[in-house]
Coordinates of C-alpha atoms in Angstrom, one line a residue:
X298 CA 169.3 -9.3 104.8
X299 CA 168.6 -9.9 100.9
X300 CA 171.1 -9.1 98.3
X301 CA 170.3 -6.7 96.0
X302 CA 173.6 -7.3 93.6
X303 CA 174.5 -11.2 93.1
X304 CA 178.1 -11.5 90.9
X305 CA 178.9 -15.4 89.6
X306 CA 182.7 -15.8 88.3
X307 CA 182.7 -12.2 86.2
X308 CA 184.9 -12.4 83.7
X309 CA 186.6 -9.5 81.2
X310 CA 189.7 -9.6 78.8
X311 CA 191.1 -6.8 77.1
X312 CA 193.2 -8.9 74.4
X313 CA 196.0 -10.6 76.2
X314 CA 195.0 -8.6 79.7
X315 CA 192.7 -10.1 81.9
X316 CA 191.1 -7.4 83.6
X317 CA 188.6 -9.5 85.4
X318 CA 189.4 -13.2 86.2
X319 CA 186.0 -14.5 87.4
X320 CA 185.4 -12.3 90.5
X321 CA 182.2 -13.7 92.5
X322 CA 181.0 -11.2 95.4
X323 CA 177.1 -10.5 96.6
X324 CA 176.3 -7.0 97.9
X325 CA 173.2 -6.9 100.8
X326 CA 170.2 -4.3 99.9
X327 CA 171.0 -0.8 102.0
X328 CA 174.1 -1.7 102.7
X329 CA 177.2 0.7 102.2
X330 CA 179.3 -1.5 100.4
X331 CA 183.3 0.0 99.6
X332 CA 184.6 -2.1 96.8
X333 CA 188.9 -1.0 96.5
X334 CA 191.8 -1.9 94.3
X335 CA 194.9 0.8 93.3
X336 CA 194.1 1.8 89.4
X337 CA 194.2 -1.3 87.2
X338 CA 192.9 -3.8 89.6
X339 CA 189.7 -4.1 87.4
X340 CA 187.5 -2.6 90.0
X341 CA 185.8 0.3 87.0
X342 CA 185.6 -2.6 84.5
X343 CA 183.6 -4.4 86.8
X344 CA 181.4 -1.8 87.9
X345 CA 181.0 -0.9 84.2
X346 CA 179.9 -4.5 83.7
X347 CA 177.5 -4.7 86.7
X348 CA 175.8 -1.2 85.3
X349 CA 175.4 -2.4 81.8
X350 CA 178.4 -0.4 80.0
X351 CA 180.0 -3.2 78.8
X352 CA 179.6 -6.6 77.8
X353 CA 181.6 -9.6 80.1
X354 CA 183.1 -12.7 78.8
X355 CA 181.5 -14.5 81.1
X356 CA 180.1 -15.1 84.5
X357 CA 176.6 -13.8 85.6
X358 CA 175.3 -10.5 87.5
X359 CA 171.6 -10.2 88.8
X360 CA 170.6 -6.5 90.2
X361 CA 167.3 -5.9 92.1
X362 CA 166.3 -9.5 90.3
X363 CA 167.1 -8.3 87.0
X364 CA 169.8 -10.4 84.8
X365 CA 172.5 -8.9 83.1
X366 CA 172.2 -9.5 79.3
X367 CA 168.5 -9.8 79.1
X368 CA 167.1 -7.1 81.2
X369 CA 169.6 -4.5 80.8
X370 CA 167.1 -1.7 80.6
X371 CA 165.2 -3.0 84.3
X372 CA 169.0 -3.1 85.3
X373 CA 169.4 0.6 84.0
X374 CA 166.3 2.0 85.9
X375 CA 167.3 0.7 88.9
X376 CA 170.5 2.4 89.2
X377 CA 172.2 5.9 89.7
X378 CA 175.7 6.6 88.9
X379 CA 178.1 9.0 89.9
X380 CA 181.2 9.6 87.9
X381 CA 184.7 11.0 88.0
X382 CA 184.5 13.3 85.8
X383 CA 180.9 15.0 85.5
X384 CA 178.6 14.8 82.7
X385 CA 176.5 18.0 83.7
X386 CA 177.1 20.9 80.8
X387 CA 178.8 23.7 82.1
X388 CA 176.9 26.6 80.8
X389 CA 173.7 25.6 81.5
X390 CA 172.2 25.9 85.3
X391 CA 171.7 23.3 87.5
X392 CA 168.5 23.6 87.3
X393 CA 168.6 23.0 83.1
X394 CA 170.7 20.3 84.0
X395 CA 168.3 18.3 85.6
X396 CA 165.4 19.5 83.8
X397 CA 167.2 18.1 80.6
X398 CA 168.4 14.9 82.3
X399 CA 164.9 14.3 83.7
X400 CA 163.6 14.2 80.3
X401 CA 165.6 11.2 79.2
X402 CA 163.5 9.3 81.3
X403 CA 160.1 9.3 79.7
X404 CA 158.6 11.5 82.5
X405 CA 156.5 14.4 81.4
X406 CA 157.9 18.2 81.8
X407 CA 155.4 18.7 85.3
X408 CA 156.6 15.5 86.8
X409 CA 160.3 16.6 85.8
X410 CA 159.8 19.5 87.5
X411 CA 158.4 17.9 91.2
X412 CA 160.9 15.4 90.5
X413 CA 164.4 18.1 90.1
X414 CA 162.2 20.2 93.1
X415 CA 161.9 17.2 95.8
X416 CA 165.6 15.8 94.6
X417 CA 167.3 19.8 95.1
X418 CA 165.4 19.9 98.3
X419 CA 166.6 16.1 99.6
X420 CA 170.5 17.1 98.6
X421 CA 170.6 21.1 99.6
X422 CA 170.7 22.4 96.1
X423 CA 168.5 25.2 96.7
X424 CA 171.2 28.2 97.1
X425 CA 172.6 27.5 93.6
X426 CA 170.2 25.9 91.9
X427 CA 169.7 28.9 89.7
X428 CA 173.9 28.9 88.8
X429 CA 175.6 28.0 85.8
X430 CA 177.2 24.4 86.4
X431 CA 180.4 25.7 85.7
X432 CA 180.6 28.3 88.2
X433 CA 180.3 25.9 91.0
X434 CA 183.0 24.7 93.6
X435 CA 183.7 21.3 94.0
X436 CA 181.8 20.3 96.8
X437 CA 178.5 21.9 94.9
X438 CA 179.2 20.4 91.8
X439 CA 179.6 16.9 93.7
X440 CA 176.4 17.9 95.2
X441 CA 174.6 18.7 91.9
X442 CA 176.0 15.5 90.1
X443 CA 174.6 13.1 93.3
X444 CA 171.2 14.9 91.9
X445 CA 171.4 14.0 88.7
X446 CA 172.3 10.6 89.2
X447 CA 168.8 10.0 91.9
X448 CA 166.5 11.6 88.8
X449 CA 165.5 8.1 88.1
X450 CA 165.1 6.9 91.9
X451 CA 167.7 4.7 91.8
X452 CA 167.7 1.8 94.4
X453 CA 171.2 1.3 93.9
X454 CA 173.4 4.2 93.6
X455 CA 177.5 4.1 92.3
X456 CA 180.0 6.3 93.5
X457 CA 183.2 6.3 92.2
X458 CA 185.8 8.1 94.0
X459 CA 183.2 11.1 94.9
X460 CA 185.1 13.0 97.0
X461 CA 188.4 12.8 95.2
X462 CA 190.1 16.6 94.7
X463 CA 188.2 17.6 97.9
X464 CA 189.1 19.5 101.0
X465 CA 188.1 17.5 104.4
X466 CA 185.1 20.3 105.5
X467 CA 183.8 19.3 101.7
X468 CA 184.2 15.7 101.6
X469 CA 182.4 16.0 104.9
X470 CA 179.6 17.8 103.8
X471 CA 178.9 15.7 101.1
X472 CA 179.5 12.5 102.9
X473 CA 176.4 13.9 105.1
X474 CA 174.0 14.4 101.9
X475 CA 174.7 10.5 100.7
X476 CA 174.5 9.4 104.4
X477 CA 170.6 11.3 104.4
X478 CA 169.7 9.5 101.6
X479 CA 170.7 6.3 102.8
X480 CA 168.5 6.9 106.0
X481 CA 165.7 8.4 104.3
X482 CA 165.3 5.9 101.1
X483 CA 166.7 2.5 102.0
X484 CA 169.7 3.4 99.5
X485 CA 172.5 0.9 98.6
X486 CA 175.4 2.6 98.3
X487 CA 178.6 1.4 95.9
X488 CA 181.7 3.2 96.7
X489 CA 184.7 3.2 95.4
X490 CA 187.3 6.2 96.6
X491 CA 191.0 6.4 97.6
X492 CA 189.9 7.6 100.8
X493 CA 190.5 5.1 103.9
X494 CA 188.4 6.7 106.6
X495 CA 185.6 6.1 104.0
X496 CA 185.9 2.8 103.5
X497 CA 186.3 2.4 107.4
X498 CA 182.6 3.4 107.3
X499 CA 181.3 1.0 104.8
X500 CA 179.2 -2.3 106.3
X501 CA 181.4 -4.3 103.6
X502 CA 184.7 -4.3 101.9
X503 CA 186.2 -5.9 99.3
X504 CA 189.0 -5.4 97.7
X505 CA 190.6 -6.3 94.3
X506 CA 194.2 -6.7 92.9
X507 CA 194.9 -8.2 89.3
X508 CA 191.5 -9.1 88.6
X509 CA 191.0 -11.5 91.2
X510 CA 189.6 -10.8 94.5
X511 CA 192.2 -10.8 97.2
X512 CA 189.8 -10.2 100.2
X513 CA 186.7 -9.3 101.9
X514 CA 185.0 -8.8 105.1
X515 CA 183.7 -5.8 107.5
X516 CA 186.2 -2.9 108.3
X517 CA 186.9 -4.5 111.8
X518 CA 187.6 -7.9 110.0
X519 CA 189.6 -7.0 107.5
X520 CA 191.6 -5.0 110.3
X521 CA 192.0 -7.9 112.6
X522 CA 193.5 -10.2 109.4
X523 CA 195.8 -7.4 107.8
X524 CA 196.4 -5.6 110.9
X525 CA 197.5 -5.1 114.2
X526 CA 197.5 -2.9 116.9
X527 CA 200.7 -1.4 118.6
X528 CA 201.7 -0.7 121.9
X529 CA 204.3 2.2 122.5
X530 CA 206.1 3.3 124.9
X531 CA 208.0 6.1 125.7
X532 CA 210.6 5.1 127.8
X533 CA 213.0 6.5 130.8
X534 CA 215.8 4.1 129.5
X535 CA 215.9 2.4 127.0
X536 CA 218.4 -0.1 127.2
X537 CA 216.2 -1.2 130.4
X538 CA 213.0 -1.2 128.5
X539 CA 214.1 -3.5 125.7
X540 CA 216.2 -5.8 128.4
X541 CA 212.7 -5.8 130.0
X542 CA 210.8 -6.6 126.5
X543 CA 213.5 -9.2 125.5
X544 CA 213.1 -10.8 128.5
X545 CA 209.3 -11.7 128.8
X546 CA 209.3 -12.5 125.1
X547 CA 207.9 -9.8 123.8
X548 CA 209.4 -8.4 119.8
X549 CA 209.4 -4.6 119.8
X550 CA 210.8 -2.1 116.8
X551 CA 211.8 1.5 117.9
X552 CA 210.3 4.6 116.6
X553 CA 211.0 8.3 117.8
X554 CA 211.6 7.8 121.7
X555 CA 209.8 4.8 122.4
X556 CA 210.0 1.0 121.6
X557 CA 206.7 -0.5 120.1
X558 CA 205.3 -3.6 120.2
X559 CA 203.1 -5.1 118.0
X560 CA 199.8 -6.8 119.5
X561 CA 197.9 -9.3 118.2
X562 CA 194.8 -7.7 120.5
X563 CA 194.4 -4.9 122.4
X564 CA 194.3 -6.9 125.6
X565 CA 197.6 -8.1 125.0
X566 CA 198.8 -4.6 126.1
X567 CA 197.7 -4.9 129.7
X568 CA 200.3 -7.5 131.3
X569 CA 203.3 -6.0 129.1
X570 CA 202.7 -2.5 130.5
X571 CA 202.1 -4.2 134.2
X572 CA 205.6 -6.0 133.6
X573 CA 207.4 -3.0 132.1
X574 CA 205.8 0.4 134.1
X575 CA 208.8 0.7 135.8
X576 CA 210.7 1.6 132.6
X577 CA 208.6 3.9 130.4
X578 CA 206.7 7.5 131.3
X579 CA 203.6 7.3 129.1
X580 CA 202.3 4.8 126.7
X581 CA 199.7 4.4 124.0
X582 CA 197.9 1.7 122.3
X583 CA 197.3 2.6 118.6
X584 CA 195.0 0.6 116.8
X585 CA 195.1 -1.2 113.2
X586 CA 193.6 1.0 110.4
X587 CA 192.3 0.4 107.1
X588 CA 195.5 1.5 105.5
X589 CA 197.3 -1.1 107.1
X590 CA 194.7 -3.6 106.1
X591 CA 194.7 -2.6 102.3
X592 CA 198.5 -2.2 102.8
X593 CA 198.8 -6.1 104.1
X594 CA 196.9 -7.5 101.7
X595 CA 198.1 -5.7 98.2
X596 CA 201.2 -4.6 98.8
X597 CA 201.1 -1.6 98.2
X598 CA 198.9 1.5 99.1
X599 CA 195.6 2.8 97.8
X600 CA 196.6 6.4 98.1

């Protein structure tokens, strides 16, 4: 599939801090793409790079065809941003909102208006559309501030951290809204969020650490590099169990009641459970997650 984001040894130094030390990574058109890195990796100076925000050292970035530094407007146009913090007032409706925000983009007050109508319709804004900003929960004001950033018809759309501060059934909900839109529109989707299970969902992850990136590949890649999955058993004896371990070869560490060994594929399971049934009651086989892959790789945990 064709990229529609092309990034050539990025580069960005604050001072003595390099934030960014010539990063090169593509991102494929409609793809969800999960770029991660704890705080201070560089990941939001790059993203502020890629969406015209601030000016890079060096390297080169191409969006929808567009080339940073000369078409910087083309590059604006083409994309939607969600941020941390909101920038929707608080004492004007949602509606106002996006009325005033549609006006920044050189559309008349009628095409404003079909515009904010098909958009509320498209993210379920209708049952407080009418309500000040302010007085919304979280999960609507995420909801309302995904709306302001499509006002432009963006064909790329950044999320950073959107579902931070949120409780599962609302981080669920709007998870649903930006997985619409990537089914109805063709979106491409730029996430960044602390959130494993998230990333776990993207079609690509990278991640960051330093300013350099560290690794990259599909949730299920990364998971097979950085991770493994583990074999426990709960077991009837335990000195027995571990003889029985030790003596086909096989490196376990104990948890709570059971001895756990660490496989480097599932179907390794099968012949140390046929060799060892004898000494265990009940067994699982838990696989390698995305936590353990950023964990592996950084160091350290996202969360």
């Amino acid at each position: 599939m064709e990229n529609i984001i092309e990034v050539s040894n990025l580069k960005k130094s604050f001072g003595e801090v390099k934030a960014v030390k010539g990063i090169s990574f593509s991102v494929e058109q409609g793809s969800l793409f999960a770029f991660l890195g704890v705080n201070g990796a560089g990941k939001s100076t790059t993203i502020d790079m890629i969406s015209t925000m601030l000016r890079p050292d060096g390297g080169s970035v191409t969006l929808g065809g567009h080339v940073l530094g000369r078409d910087d407007d083309e590059i604006r146009h083409e994309i939607g941003i969600v941020f941390q913090d909101s920038l929707l007032d608080p004492l004007l409706t949602v509606k106002e909102n996006l009325m005033l925000r549609g006006s920044f983009y050189g559309m008349s007050k009628s095409q404003v208006k079909e515009k904010v109508s098909k958009i509320s319709e498209t993210v379920g804004l209708g049952e407080f559309l009418n309500r000040r900003y302010g007085k919304l929960s979280g999960g609507q004001r995420r909801r309302a501030d995904i709306a302001r950033a499509l006002l432009n018809t963006p064909k790329v759309l950044f999320l950073d951290e959107p579902t931070t501060g949120l409780d599962p059934q609302t981080r669920k909900s709007v998870w649903n809204t930006i997985k619409s839109l990537r089914e109805d529109s063709g979106m491409t989707v730029f996430l960044t969020t602390h959130y494993m299970e998230e990333a776990a969902q993207a079609d690509y992850v990278t991640i960051m650490s330093k300013g350099e990136i560290i690794a990259r590949g599909t949730p299920i890649e990364l998971k097979e590099q950085y991770s493994s999955d583990m074999l426990k058993m709960k077991y009837t004896d335990k000195e027995a169990l571990a003889a029985r371990l030790q003596e086909i070869g096989a490196e376990y560490i104990e948890g709570a009641e059971t001895l756990n060994v660490k496989l480097n594929d599932t179907m390794q399971a099968i012949p140390i459970i046929e060799k060892c049934k004898d000494c265990f009651v009940n067994f699982e086989v838990v696989n390698g997650t995305m936590d353990d892959a950023f964990l592996n790789a950084t160091g350290t945990n996202l969360e």
